[in-house]
Amino acid sequence: MQDGYFTLMQQLAPDLAQEIELRALVLERIGALQPVGRRQLAARLNLPEREVRTVATLLKRHGLITLDAAGMCLTPAAENALPMARRFSRELKGLTRLETALAERLCVDKVCVVAGNADTDPHVPGEVGRVAGMRLRGFLQTGFTLAVTGGSTIREVAFAVPQGTPMNVMVVPARGGMGGALETQANTLACEIARRLGGHHRMMHLPDHLDEQALQEMRKLTEINETLALLERADVVLHGIGRADDMTQRRQLPGPVSAEVLRKGAVAEAYGCYFDARGRLVYSASTVAHNLGALKPACAMIAVAAGAKKAEAIAAVMKNRRHAMLVTDEGAAKAILDEAP
């Protein structure tokens, strides 16, 4: 009934629907960023500041927000109205329909689609991370082990996990050290997520790529072996997805190896593994995480990736193993659905 109401409103009063959608969007963003100034909010929404000021004035008049020197915040009345406002905005944008279609196309249990395209809007990755971070707790139970990869997208997730009642969970890095920026390393992000969940974490004091003999030698160290054992029996895996051509360069694969990986048709990279368009593994660059795709059947895989340019990569990884959840953006979702099944 409600879906029909949204459709009817768009048909009979598209101008009114757009105005309500804008107010709902502003209200939702204030809730996510509060306290937030009008100029900052306008920049995050890619809207003129004058337009945001007008909507904010109306919301304040109706007792939904407060406005002071610190910025705008929601009132208790707005907190009660926010879930319906959020749903209203999503329905009018067609995001709910996108989620349903994408879940069916990719055989994913749950799909969350954020408005926008990360390729053209730098604020979208943060919103994708926020949505994933808000939903992560729902996959965890007392005694669970959560394995976490690195990367800029997973960093957004890590710092968006809400702090609440402490959970007795163990968080372990799903990748070894790879050099580069410390703030996007799996060790760093596992520590941050564990802190926010109120759980525990273990570090992975290993390079990401070791030959098998060296790895077995390292497993003789109790601390290393215990962390790897936790990783191998993870209950939930949180990972990002990259394009194969981008990741072979970013991970600095040797030239001949990179050329061979791409020659074999690799289009996607996730947890150190490269996959072709049919989801088949063509190369593993991570000795530590190479068998993540072969974890116990009950392990819940959660993928977070955004941008239309990653559409083929996302679809490929979803074909390799069924995922419990995919969080992506409108740009990637539409690009995937536009491709022939």
PDB file of N, CA, C and O in Angstrom, residues 183-213:
ATOM      1  N   GLU A 183      47.083   3.854   8.067  1.00  0.00           N
ATOM      2  CA  GLU A 183      45.689   4.052   8.467  1.00  0.00           C
ATOM      3  C   GLU A 183      44.704   3.169   7.701  1.00  0.00           C
ATOM      4  O   GLU A 183      43.536   3.061   8.085  1.00  0.00           O
ATOM      5  N   THR A 184      45.136   2.538   6.606  1.00  0.00           N
ATOM      6  CA  THR A 184      44.237   1.651   5.871  1.00  0.00           C
ATOM      7  C   THR A 184      44.664   0.186   5.961  1.00  0.00           C
ATOM      8  O   THR A 184      44.131  -0.660   5.257  1.00  0.00           O
ATOM      9  N   GLN A 185      45.622  -0.116   6.822  1.00  0.00           N
ATOM     10  CA  GLN A 185      46.067  -1.493   6.999  1.00  0.00           C
ATOM     11  C   GLN A 185      45.035  -2.291   7.791  1.00  0.00           C
ATOM     12  O   GLN A 185      44.349  -1.762   8.683  1.00  0.00           O
ATOM     13  N   ALA A 186      44.942  -3.592   7.502  1.00  0.00           N
ATOM     14  CA  ALA A 186      43.972  -4.447   8.181  1.00  0.00           C
ATOM     15  C   ALA A 186      44.202  -4.468   9.691  1.00  0.00           C
ATOM     16  O   ALA A 186      43.242  -4.470  10.476  1.00  0.00           O
ATOM     17  N   ASN A 187      45.459  -4.482  10.133  1.00  0.00           N
ATOM     18  CA  ASN A 187      45.759  -4.469  11.565  1.00  0.00           C
ATOM     19  C   ASN A 187      45.149  -3.243  12.246  1.00  0.00           C
ATOM     20  O   ASN A 187      44.536  -3.338  13.312  1.00  0.00           O
ATOM     21  N   THR A 188      45.335  -2.082  11.635  1.00  0.00           N
ATOM     22  CA  THR A 188      44.829  -0.827  12.204  1.00  0.00           C
ATOM     23  C   THR A 188      43.316  -0.831  12.292  1.00  0.00           C
ATOM     24  O   THR A 188      42.731  -0.440  13.304  1.00  0.00           O
ATOM     25  N   LEU A 189      42.668  -1.290  11.223  1.00  0.00           N
ATOM     26  CA  LEU A 189      41.204  -1.255  11.168  1.00  0.00           C
ATOM     27  C   LEU A 189      40.582  -2.298  12.087  1.00  0.00           C
ATOM     28  O   LEU A 189      39.526  -2.060  12.685  1.00  0.00           O
ATOM     29  N   ALA A 190      41.224  -3.451  12.227  1.00  0.00           N
ATOM     30  CA  ALA A 190      40.728  -4.463  13.159  1.00  0.00           C
ATOM     31  C   ALA A 190      40.750  -3.920  14.583  1.00  0.00           C
ATOM     32  O   ALA A 190      39.806  -4.126  15.365  1.00  0.00           O
ATOM     33  N   CYS A 191      41.808  -3.203  14.923  1.00  0.00           N
ATOM     34  CA  CYS A 191      41.937  -2.602  16.248  1.00  0.00           C
ATOM     35  C   CYS A 191      40.832  -1.581  16.486  1.00  0.00           C
ATOM     36  O   CYS A 191      40.205  -1.557  17.553  1.00  0.00           O
ATOM     37  N   GLU A 192      40.557  -0.723  15.498  1.00  0.00           N
ATOM     38  CA  GLU A 192      39.539   0.317  15.641  1.00  0.00           C
ATOM     39  C   GLU A 192      38.148  -0.284  15.767  1.00  0.00           C
ATOM     40  O   GLU A 192      37.337   0.145  16.602  1.00  0.00           O
ATOM     41  N   ILE A 193      37.836  -1.284  14.951  1.00  0.00           N
ATOM     42  CA  ILE A 193      36.508  -1.907  15.017  1.00  0.00           C
ATOM     43  C   ILE A 193      36.315  -2.601  16.358  1.00  0.00           C
ATOM     44  O   ILE A 193      35.246  -2.504  16.981  1.00  0.00           O
ATOM     45  N   ALA A 194      37.346  -3.297  16.834  1.00  0.00           N
ATOM     46  CA  ALA A 194      37.254  -3.961  18.136  1.00  0.00           C
ATOM     47  C   ALA A 194      37.013  -2.936  19.245  1.00  0.00           C
ATOM     48  O   ALA A 194      36.210  -3.170  20.167  1.00  0.00           O
ATOM     49  N   ARG A 195      37.684  -1.803  19.168  1.00  0.00           N
ATOM     50  CA  ARG A 195      37.504  -0.749  20.177  1.00  0.00           C
ATOM     51  C   ARG A 195      36.072  -0.249  20.190  1.00  0.00           C
ATOM     52  O   ARG A 195      35.471  -0.064  21.256  1.00  0.00           O
ATOM     53  N   ARG A 196      35.502  -0.057  19.010  1.00  0.00           N
ATOM     54  CA  ARG A 196      34.143   0.466  18.919  1.00  0.00           C
ATOM     55  C   ARG A 196      33.091  -0.567  19.326  1.00  0.00           C
ATOM     56  O   ARG A 196      32.026  -0.205  19.833  1.00  0.00           O
ATOM     57  N   LEU A 197      33.382  -1.834  19.078  1.00  0.00           N
ATOM     58  CA  LEU A 197      32.456  -2.894  19.476  1.00  0.00           C
ATOM     59  C   LEU A 197      32.593  -3.239  20.953  1.00  0.00           C
ATOM     60  O   LEU A 197      31.718  -3.890  21.524  1.00  0.00           O
ATOM     61  N   GLY A 198      33.703  -2.817  21.568  1.00  0.00           N
ATOM     62  CA  GLY A 198      33.960  -3.196  22.943  1.00  0.00           C
ATOM     63  C   GLY A 198      34.446  -4.624  23.048  1.00  0.00           C
ATOM     64  O   GLY A 198      34.296  -5.280  24.090  1.00  0.00           O
ATOM     65  N   GLY A 199      35.045  -5.131  21.962  1.00  0.00           N
ATOM     66  CA  GLY A 199      35.529  -6.504  21.935  1.00  0.00           C
ATOM     67  C   GLY A 199      37.034  -6.596  22.063  1.00  0.00           C
ATOM     68  O   GLY A 199      37.682  -5.744  22.673  1.00  0.00           O
ATOM     69  N   HIS A 200      37.600  -7.627  21.457  1.00  0.00           N
ATOM     70  CA  HIS A 200      39.036  -7.882  21.538  1.00  0.00           C
ATOM     71  C   HIS A 200      39.606  -7.966  20.118  1.00  0.00           C
ATOM     72  O   HIS A 200      38.862  -8.168  19.148  1.00  0.00           O
ATOM     73  N   HIS A 201      40.915  -7.840  19.991  1.00  0.00           N
ATOM     74  CA  HIS A 201      41.510  -7.963  18.664  1.00  0.00           C
ATOM     75  C   HIS A 201      42.884  -8.614  18.763  1.00  0.00           C
ATOM     76  O   HIS A 201      43.503  -8.643  19.831  1.00  0.00           O
ATOM     77  N   ARG A 202      43.318  -9.149  17.667  1.00  0.00           N
ATOM     78  CA  ARG A 202      44.659  -9.709  17.541  1.00  0.00           C
ATOM     79  C   ARG A 202      45.346  -9.042  16.350  1.00  0.00           C
ATOM     80  O   ARG A 202      44.688  -8.709  15.353  1.00  0.00           O
ATOM     81  N   MET A 203      46.640  -8.883  16.441  1.00  0.00           N
ATOM     82  CA  MET A 203      47.420  -8.303  15.348  1.00  0.00           C
ATOM     83  C   MET A 203      47.996  -9.419  14.477  1.00  0.00           C
ATOM     84  O   MET A 203      48.184 -10.547  14.937  1.00  0.00           O
ATOM     85  N   MET A 204      48.255  -9.104  13.216  1.00  0.00           N
ATOM     86  CA  MET A 204      48.880 -10.037  12.292  1.00  0.00           C
ATOM     87  C   MET A 204      50.279  -9.508  11.968  1.00  0.00           C
ATOM     88  O   MET A 204      50.447  -8.659  11.079  1.00  0.00           O
ATOM     89  N   HIS A 205      51.286  -9.993  12.693  1.00  0.00           N
ATOM     90  CA  HIS A 205      52.647  -9.499  12.500  1.00  0.00           C
ATOM     91  C   HIS A 205      53.328 -10.307  11.400  1.00  0.00           C
ATOM     92  O   HIS A 205      54.312 -11.011  11.627  1.00  0.00           O
ATOM     93  N   LEU A 206      52.768 -10.199  10.197  1.00  0.00           N
ATOM     94  CA  LEU A 206      53.280 -10.945   9.042  1.00  0.00           C
ATOM     95  C   LEU A 206      53.184 -10.091   7.792  1.00  0.00           C
ATOM     96  O   LEU A 206      52.227  -9.327   7.639  1.00  0.00           O
ATOM     97  N   PRO A 207      54.108 -10.219   6.852  1.00  0.00           N
ATOM     98  CA  PRO A 207      53.893  -9.638   5.523  1.00  0.00           C
ATOM     99  C   PRO A 207      52.710 -10.359   4.881  1.00  0.00           C
ATOM    100  O   PRO A 207      52.441 -11.528   5.195  1.00  0.00           O
ATOM    101  N   ASP A 208      51.998  -9.694   4.006  1.00  0.00           N
ATOM    102  CA  ASP A 208      50.820 -10.317   3.395  1.00  0.00           C
ATOM    103  C   ASP A 208      51.199 -11.495   2.504  1.00  0.00           C
ATOM    104  O   ASP A 208      50.452 -12.452   2.390  1.00  0.00           O
ATOM    105  N   HIS A 209      52.351 -11.406   1.869  1.00  0.00           N
ATOM    106  CA  HIS A 209      52.740 -12.478   0.950  1.00  0.00           C
ATOM    107  C   HIS A 209      54.025 -13.142   1.428  1.00  0.00           C
ATOM    108  O   HIS A 209      55.073 -12.531   1.529  1.00  0.00           O
ATOM    109  N   LEU A 210      53.891 -14.416   1.760  1.00  0.00           N
ATOM    110  CA  LEU A 210      55.019 -15.262   2.119  1.00  0.00           C
ATOM    111  C   LEU A 210      54.906 -16.550   1.318  1.00  0.00           C
ATOM    112  O   LEU A 210      53.792 -16.967   0.977  1.00  0.00           O
ATOM    113  N   ASP A 211      56.027 -17.177   1.021  1.00  0.00           N
ATOM    114  CA  ASP A 211      55.875 -18.482   0.383  1.00  0.00           C
ATOM    115  C   ASP A 211      55.377 -19.463   1.459  1.00  0.00           C
ATOM    116  O   ASP A 211      55.453 -19.225   2.658  1.00  0.00           O
ATOM    117  N   GLU A 212      54.825 -20.577   1.006  1.00  0.00           N
ATOM    118  CA  GLU A 212      54.181 -21.513   1.922  1.00  0.00           C
ATOM    119  C   GLU A 212      55.128 -22.045   2.990  1.00  0.00           C
ATOM    120  O   GLU A 212      54.740 -22.210   4.148  1.00  0.00           O
ATOM    121  N   GLN A 213      56.362 -22.276   2.603  1.00  0.00           N
ATOM    122  CA  GLN A 213      57.340 -22.794   3.568  1.00  0.00           C
ATOM    123  C   GLN A 213      57.603 -21.775   4.674  1.00  0.00           C
ATOM    124  O   GLN A 213      57.646 -22.117   5.859  1.00  0.00           O
TER     125      GLN A 213
END
